[in-house]
Every structure is written in C-alpha cells, then in structure tokens.
Amino acid sequence: MPRPTAAQLAYGSCTVIFSTLAMLLLSQTSSGLGIAVITLSALALGLLVAMTVPLPKPEPSATAPAPATAPAPVERVPVQRETASVSASAAAAPEPVREHAGP
C-alpha cells in the first residue's frame, strides 16, 4: 500500500477536526458514550475523505507504452579512409619551425 500524500493527510486531518467540532456543538452531548460515537464517526469520515483524494498522476514518460514494432537495427560497417600520400623526402626531413623571440 502506498504512503499517503501530504494532501491526503491534510484533508483527512482537517475533516476529523472540523467534523468533530461541528458534531459536538450541534449535538450538545455531554455523555462519554455520545462523545465516543461522535469521535469515531469523525475518524471514519476523515479516513473516507483522505482515501478519496485523487492521487498524483505518474509522469507520462513512465507510463508511455513501448512501440509495437521496433525498427530493425541498421548494421554499420566502417569505411576505410584514404589518406593523402606524402612524399618520402618530406616525411624524412621536416622543416624547422622558427618563432620570434618577442619584442
């Protein structure tokens, strides 16, 4: 059974308190049995109200159904890339890099 939400607790508690006060004031009872009956009926009413509060709806992504048919995966084959050919003399003797020393 899921835990009650804050709204359920608040609505149920307010219902118990206000219905108990209303029934005690309207009935003007002073006997222990009358107070016990009113208290139990207010608790039952509060429980009923707390259980009928609408629960929050789950996120749409969690309840979204999976597609009926998944597309077939496309097989990817790597392509060999051609590189630019470098002459043997350029690869053997790289040019020196010169930088300015600054001002």
CSV table of N, CA and C in Angstrom, one decimal:
chain,number,residue,atom,x,y,z
A,1,MET,N,0.9,-1.2,0.0
A,1,MET,CA,0.0,0.0,0.0
A,1,MET,C,0.9,1.2,0.0
A,2,PRO,N,0.6,2.2,-0.9
A,2,PRO,CA,1.5,3.4,-1.0
A,2,PRO,C,1.3,4.3,0.3
A,3,ARG,N,2.3,5.1,0.5
A,3,ARG,CA,2.2,6.0,1.7
A,3,ARG,C,1.2,7.1,1.3
A,4,PRO,N,0.5,7.7,2.3
A,4,PRO,CA,-0.4,8.8,2.0
A,4,PRO,C,0.4,10.1,1.6
A,5,THR,N,-0.2,10.8,0.7
A,5,THR,CA,0.5,12.1,0.3
A,5,THR,C,0.2,13.2,1.3
A,6,ALA,N,0.8,14.3,1.2
A,6,ALA,CA,0.6,15.4,2.1
A,6,ALA,C,-0.8,15.9,2.0
A,7,ALA,N,-1.4,15.9,0.8
A,7,ALA,CA,-2.8,16.4,0.6
A,7,ALA,C,-3.7,15.5,1.3
A,8,GLN,N,-3.5,14.2,1.2
A,8,GLN,CA,-4.4,13.2,1.9
A,8,GLN,C,-4.3,13.4,3.4
A,9,LEU,N,-3.1,13.6,3.9
A,9,LEU,CA,-3.0,13.8,5.4
A,9,LEU,C,-3.7,15.1,5.8
A,10,ALA,N,-3.5,16.2,5.0
A,10,ALA,CA,-4.1,17.5,5.4
A,10,ALA,C,-5.6,17.4,5.3
A,11,TYR,N,-6.2,16.9,4.2
A,11,TYR,CA,-7.6,16.8,4.1
A,11,TYR,C,-8.3,15.9,5.1
A,12,GLY,N,-7.6,14.8,5.4
A,12,GLY,CA,-8.2,13.9,6.4
A,12,GLY,C,-8.1,14.5,7.8
A,13,SER,N,-7.0,15.1,8.2
A,13,SER,CA,-6.9,15.7,9.5
A,13,SER,C,-7.9,16.9,9.7
A,14,CYS,N,-8.0,17.7,8.7
A,14,CYS,CA,-9.0,18.9,8.7
A,14,CYS,C,-10.4,18.3,8.8
A,15,THR,N,-10.7,17.3,8.1
A,15,THR,CA,-12.1,16.7,8.2
A,15,THR,C,-12.4,16.2,9.6
A,16,VAL,N,-11.4,15.5,10.2
A,16,VAL,CA,-11.6,14.9,11.5
A,16,VAL,C,-11.8,16.1,12.5
A,17,ILE,N,-11.0,17.1,12.5
A,17,ILE,CA,-11.1,18.2,13.5
A,17,ILE,C,-12.4,19.0,13.3
A,18,PHE,N,-12.7,19.4,12.1
A,18,PHE,CA,-13.8,20.2,11.9
A,18,PHE,C,-15.1,19.4,12.0
A,19,SER,N,-15.2,18.2,11.6
A,19,SER,CA,-16.4,17.4,11.8
A,19,SER,C,-16.7,17.1,13.2
A,20,THR,N,-15.6,16.8,14.0
A,20,THR,CA,-15.8,16.6,15.4
A,20,THR,C,-16.3,17.8,16.1
A,21,LEU,N,-15.7,19.0,15.9
A,21,LEU,CA,-16.2,20.2,16.5
A,21,LEU,C,-17.7,20.5,16.1
A,22,ALA,N,-18.0,20.3,14.8
A,22,ALA,CA,-19.3,20.6,14.4
A,22,ALA,C,-20.4,19.7,15.0
A,23,MET,N,-20.0,18.4,15.0
A,23,MET,CA,-21.0,17.4,15.6
A,23,MET,C,-21.1,17.6,17.1
A,24,LEU,N,-20.0,17.9,17.8
A,24,LEU,CA,-20.1,18.2,19.3
A,24,LEU,C,-21.0,19.4,19.6
A,25,LEU,N,-20.7,20.5,18.8
A,25,LEU,CA,-21.5,21.7,19.0
A,25,LEU,C,-23.0,21.5,18.6
A,26,LEU,N,-23.3,20.8,17.6
A,26,LEU,CA,-24.6,20.7,17.1
A,26,LEU,C,-25.4,19.7,18.0
A,27,SER,N,-24.8,18.7,18.5
A,27,SER,CA,-25.5,17.7,19.3
A,27,SER,C,-25.6,18.1,20.8
A,28,GLN,N,-24.7,18.9,21.2
A,28,GLN,CA,-24.6,19.4,22.6
A,28,GLN,C,-24.6,18.2,23.6
A,29,THR,N,-23.9,17.1,23.2
A,29,THR,CA,-23.9,16.0,24.1
A,29,THR,C,-22.8,16.2,25.2
A,30,SER,N,-23.1,15.6,26.3
A,30,SER,CA,-22.1,15.7,27.4
A,30,SER,C,-21.8,14.3,28.0
A,31,SER,N,-22.4,13.3,27.4
A,31,SER,CA,-22.1,11.9,27.9
A,31,SER,C,-20.9,11.4,27.2
A,32,GLY,N,-20.2,10.5,27.9
A,32,GLY,CA,-19.0,9.8,27.4
A,32,GLY,C,-19.3,9.0,26.1
A,33,LEU,N,-20.4,8.3,26.2
A,33,LEU,CA,-20.8,7.5,25.0
A,33,LEU,C,-21.1,8.3,23.8
A,34,GLY,N,-21.7,9.4,23.9
A,34,GLY,CA,-22.0,10.3,22.8
A,34,GLY,C,-20.8,10.9,22.2
A,35,ILE,N,-19.8,11.3,23.1
A,35,ILE,CA,-18.6,11.9,22.6
A,35,ILE,C,-17.8,10.8,21.9
A,36,ALA,N,-17.8,9.6,22.4
A,36,ALA,CA,-17.1,8.5,21.7
A,36,ALA,C,-17.7,8.2,20.3
A,37,VAL,N,-19.0,8.2,20.2
A,37,VAL,CA,-19.6,7.9,18.9
A,37,VAL,C,-19.3,9.0,18.0
A,38,ILE,N,-19.3,10.3,18.4
A,38,ILE,CA,-19.0,11.4,17.5
A,38,ILE,C,-17.6,11.3,17.1
A,39,THR,N,-16.7,11.0,18.0
A,39,THR,CA,-15.2,10.9,17.7
A,39,THR,C,-15.0,9.8,16.7
A,40,LEU,N,-15.6,8.6,16.9
A,40,LEU,CA,-15.4,7.5,15.9
A,40,LEU,C,-16.0,7.8,14.6
A,41,SER,N,-17.1,8.5,14.5
A,41,SER,CA,-17.7,8.8,13.3
A,41,SER,C,-16.9,9.9,12.5
A,42,ALA,N,-16.3,10.8,13.3
A,42,ALA,CA,-15.4,11.8,12.7
A,42,ALA,C,-14.1,11.2,12.1
A,43,LEU,N,-13.6,10.2,12.8
A,43,LEU,CA,-12.4,9.5,12.3
A,43,LEU,C,-12.7,8.7,11.1
A,44,ALA,N,-13.9,8.1,11.1
A,44,ALA,CA,-14.3,7.3,9.9
A,44,ALA,C,-14.5,8.3,8.7
A,45,LEU,N,-15.1,9.4,8.9
A,45,LEU,CA,-15.3,10.4,7.9
A,45,LEU,C,-14.0,11.0,7.4
A,46,GLY,N,-13.0,11.2,8.3
A,46,GLY,CA,-11.7,11.7,7.9
A,46,GLY,C,-10.9,10.7,7.1
A,47,LEU,N,-11.1,9.4,7.4
A,47,LEU,CA,-10.4,8.3,6.7
A,47,LEU,C,-11.0,8.2,5.3
A,48,LEU,N,-12.3,8.4,5.2
A,48,LEU,CA,-13.0,8.3,3.9
A,48,LEU,C,-12.6,9.5,3.0
A,49,VAL,N,-12.5,10.7,3.5
A,49,VAL,CA,-12.0,11.8,2.8
A,49,VAL,C,-10.6,11.7,2.3
A,50,ALA,N,-9.7,11.2,3.2
A,50,ALA,CA,-8.3,11.0,2.9
A,50,ALA,C,-8.1,10.0,1.8
A,51,MET,N,-8.9,8.9,1.8
A,51,MET,CA,-8.8,7.9,0.8
A,51,MET,C,-9.4,8.3,-0.6
A,52,THR,N,-10.3,9.2,-0.6
A,52,THR,CA,-10.9,9.6,-1.9
A,52,THR,C,-10.2,10.8,-2.5
A,53,VAL,N,-9.2,11.4,-1.9
A,53,VAL,CA,-8.4,12.5,-2.5
A,53,VAL,C,-7.7,11.9,-3.7
A,54,PRO,N,-7.8,12.5,-4.9
A,54,PRO,CA,-7.1,12.0,-6.1
A,54,PRO,C,-5.6,11.9,-5.9
A,55,LEU,N,-5.0,10.8,-6.3
A,55,LEU,CA,-3.6,10.7,-6.2
A,55,LEU,C,-2.9,11.4,-7.4
A,56,PRO,N,-1.7,11.8,-7.2
A,56,PRO,CA,-1.0,12.5,-8.3
A,56,PRO,C,-0.7,11.5,-9.4
A,57,LYS,N,-0.9,11.9,-10.7
A,57,LYS,CA,-0.7,11.1,-11.8
A,57,LYS,C,0.8,10.8,-12.1
A,58,PRO,N,1.2,9.6,-12.5
A,58,PRO,CA,2.6,9.4,-12.8
A,58,PRO,C,3.0,10.2,-14.0
A,59,GLU,N,4.3,10.3,-14.1
A,59,GLU,CA,4.8,11.1,-15.3
A,59,GLU,C,4.5,10.3,-16.6
A,60,PRO,N,4.2,11.1,-17.6
A,60,PRO,CA,3.8,10.4,-18.9
A,60,PRO,C,4.9,9.5,-19.5
A,61,SER,N,6.2,9.9,-19.2
A,61,SER,CA,7.3,9.0,-19.8
A,61,SER,C,7.3,7.7,-19.1
A,62,ALA,N,6.9,7.6,-17.8
A,62,ALA,CA,6.9,6.3,-17.1
A,62,ALA,C,5.8,5.4,-17.6
A,63,THR,N,4.7,6.0,-18.1
A,63,THR,CA,3.6,5.1,-18.5
A,63,THR,C,3.4,5.0,-20.0
A,64,ALA,N,4.3,5.6,-20.7
A,64,ALA,CA,4.2,5.5,-22.2
A,64,ALA,C,4.5,4.1,-22.6
A,65,PRO,N,3.6,3.6,-23.4
A,65,PRO,CA,3.8,2.2,-23.9
A,65,PRO,C,5.0,2.1,-24.9
A,66,ALA,N,5.6,1.0,-24.9
A,66,ALA,CA,6.7,0.8,-25.9
A,66,ALA,C,6.1,0.6,-27.3
A,67,PRO,N,6.8,1.0,-28.3
A,67,PRO,CA,6.2,0.8,-29.7
A,67,PRO,C,6.0,-0.6,-30.0
A,68,ALA,N,5.0,-0.9,-30.7
A,68,ALA,CA,4.6,-2.3,-31.0
A,68,ALA,C,5.7,-3.0,-31.8
A,69,THR,N,6.2,-2.4,-32.8
A,69,THR,CA,7.3,-3.0,-33.6
A,69,THR,C,8.5,-2.0,-33.6
A,70,ALA,N,9.6,-2.5,-33.1
A,70,ALA,CA,10.8,-1.7,-33.1
A,70,ALA,C,11.5,-1.8,-34.5
A,71,PRO,N,12.0,-0.7,-35.0
A,71,PRO,CA,12.7,-0.8,-36.3
A,71,PRO,C,13.9,-1.6,-36.2
A,72,ALA,N,14.2,-2.3,-37.3
A,72,ALA,CA,15.3,-3.2,-37.3
A,72,ALA,C,16.6,-2.4,-37.3
A,73,PRO,N,17.6,-2.8,-36.4
A,73,PRO,CA,18.8,-2.0,-36.4
A,73,PRO,C,19.6,-2.1,-37.7
A,74,VAL,N,20.1,-1.0,-38.1
A,74,VAL,CA,20.9,-0.9,-39.3
A,74,VAL,C,22.3,-1.3,-39.0
A,75,GLU,N,22.9,-2.2,-39.7
A,75,GLU,CA,24.3,-2.6,-39.5
A,75,GLU,C,25.2,-1.6,-40.1
A,76,ARG,N,26.1,-1.1,-39.3
A,76,ARG,CA,27.0,-0.1,-39.8
A,76,ARG,C,28.4,-0.7,-40.0
A,77,VAL,N,28.9,-0.5,-41.2
A,77,VAL,CA,30.2,-1.1,-41.5
A,77,VAL,C,31.2,0.1,-41.6
A,78,PRO,N,32.3,0.1,-40.9
A,78,PRO,CA,33.3,1.2,-41.0
A,78,PRO,C,33.9,1.2,-42.4
A,79,VAL,N,34.1,2.4,-42.9
A,79,VAL,CA,34.7,2.6,-44.3
A,79,VAL,C,36.2,3.0,-44.1
A,80,GLN,N,37.1,2.3,-44.8
A,80,GLN,CA,38.5,2.7,-44.7
A,80,GLN,C,38.7,4.0,-45.4
A,81,ARG,N,39.3,4.9,-44.7
A,81,ARG,CA,39.5,6.2,-45.3
A,81,ARG,C,40.9,6.3,-46.0
A,82,GLU,N,40.9,7.0,-47.1
A,82,GLU,CA,42.2,7.1,-47.8
A,82,GLU,C,42.9,8.4,-47.3
A,83,THR,N,44.2,8.2,-47.1
A,83,THR,CA,45.0,9.4,-46.6
A,83,THR,C,45.8,10.0,-47.8
A,84,ALA,N,46.1,11.2,-47.7
A,84,ALA,CA,46.9,11.8,-48.7
A,84,ALA,C,48.3,11.3,-48.6
A,85,SER,N,48.8,10.9,-49.8
A,85,SER,CA,50.2,10.4,-49.8
A,85,SER,C,51.2,11.5,-49.6
A,86,VAL,N,52.2,11.2,-48.8
A,86,VAL,CA,53.2,12.2,-48.5
A,86,VAL,C,54.5,11.7,-49.2
A,87,SER,N,55.2,12.6,-49.8
A,87,SER,CA,56.4,12.1,-50.5
A,87,SER,C,57.4,11.7,-49.4
A,88,ALA,N,58.3,10.8,-49.8
A,88,ALA,CA,59.3,10.3,-48.9
A,88,ALA,C,60.3,11.3,-48.4
A,89,SER,N,60.6,12.3,-49.3
A,89,SER,CA,61.6,13.3,-48.8
A,89,SER,C,61.0,14.3,-47.8
A,90,ALA,N,59.7,14.6,-47.9
A,90,ALA,CA,59.1,15.5,-47.0
A,90,ALA,C,58.9,14.8,-45.6
A,91,ALA,N,58.6,13.5,-45.6
A,91,ALA,CA,58.4,12.8,-44.4
A,91,ALA,C,59.7,12.6,-43.7
A,92,ALA,N,60.8,12.5,-44.4
A,92,ALA,CA,62.1,12.2,-43.8
A,92,ALA,C,62.7,13.4,-43.2
A,93,ALA,N,62.6,14.6,-43.8
A,93,ALA,CA,63.2,15.8,-43.3
A,93,ALA,C,62.2,16.9,-43.1
A,94,PRO,N,61.6,17.0,-41.9
A,94,PRO,CA,60.6,18.0,-41.6
A,94,PRO,C,61.3,19.4,-41.6
A,95,GLU,N,60.5,20.4,-42.0
A,95,GLU,CA,61.1,21.8,-41.9
A,95,GLU,C,61.2,22.3,-40.5
A,96,PRO,N,62.2,23.0,-40.2
A,96,PRO,CA,62.3,23.5,-38.8
A,96,PRO,C,61.3,24.7,-38.6
A,97,VAL,N,60.8,24.8,-37.4
A,97,VAL,CA,59.8,25.8,-37.1
A,97,VAL,C,60.6,26.9,-36.3
A,98,ARG,N,60.4,28.1,-36.8
A,98,ARG,CA,61.1,29.2,-36.2
A,98,ARG,C,60.0,30.2,-35.6
A,99,GLU,N,60.2,30.6,-34.4
A,99,GLU,CA,59.3,31.5,-33.8
A,99,GLU,C,60.1,32.8,-33.4
A,100,HIS,N,59.4,33.9,-33.4
A,100,HIS,CA,60.0,35.1,-33.0
A,100,HIS,C,60.2,35.1,-31.5
A,101,ALA,N,61.3,35.7,-31.0
A,101,ALA,CA,61.6,35.7,-29.6
A,101,ALA,C,60.7,36.7,-28.8
A,102,GLY,N,60.2,37.7,-29.5
A,102,GLY,CA,59.3,38.6,-28.9
A,102,GLY,C,59.9,40.0,-29.0
A,103,PRO,N,59.3,41.0,-28.4
A,103,PRO,CA,59.7,42.4,-28.6
A,103,PRO,C,61.0,42.7,-27.9
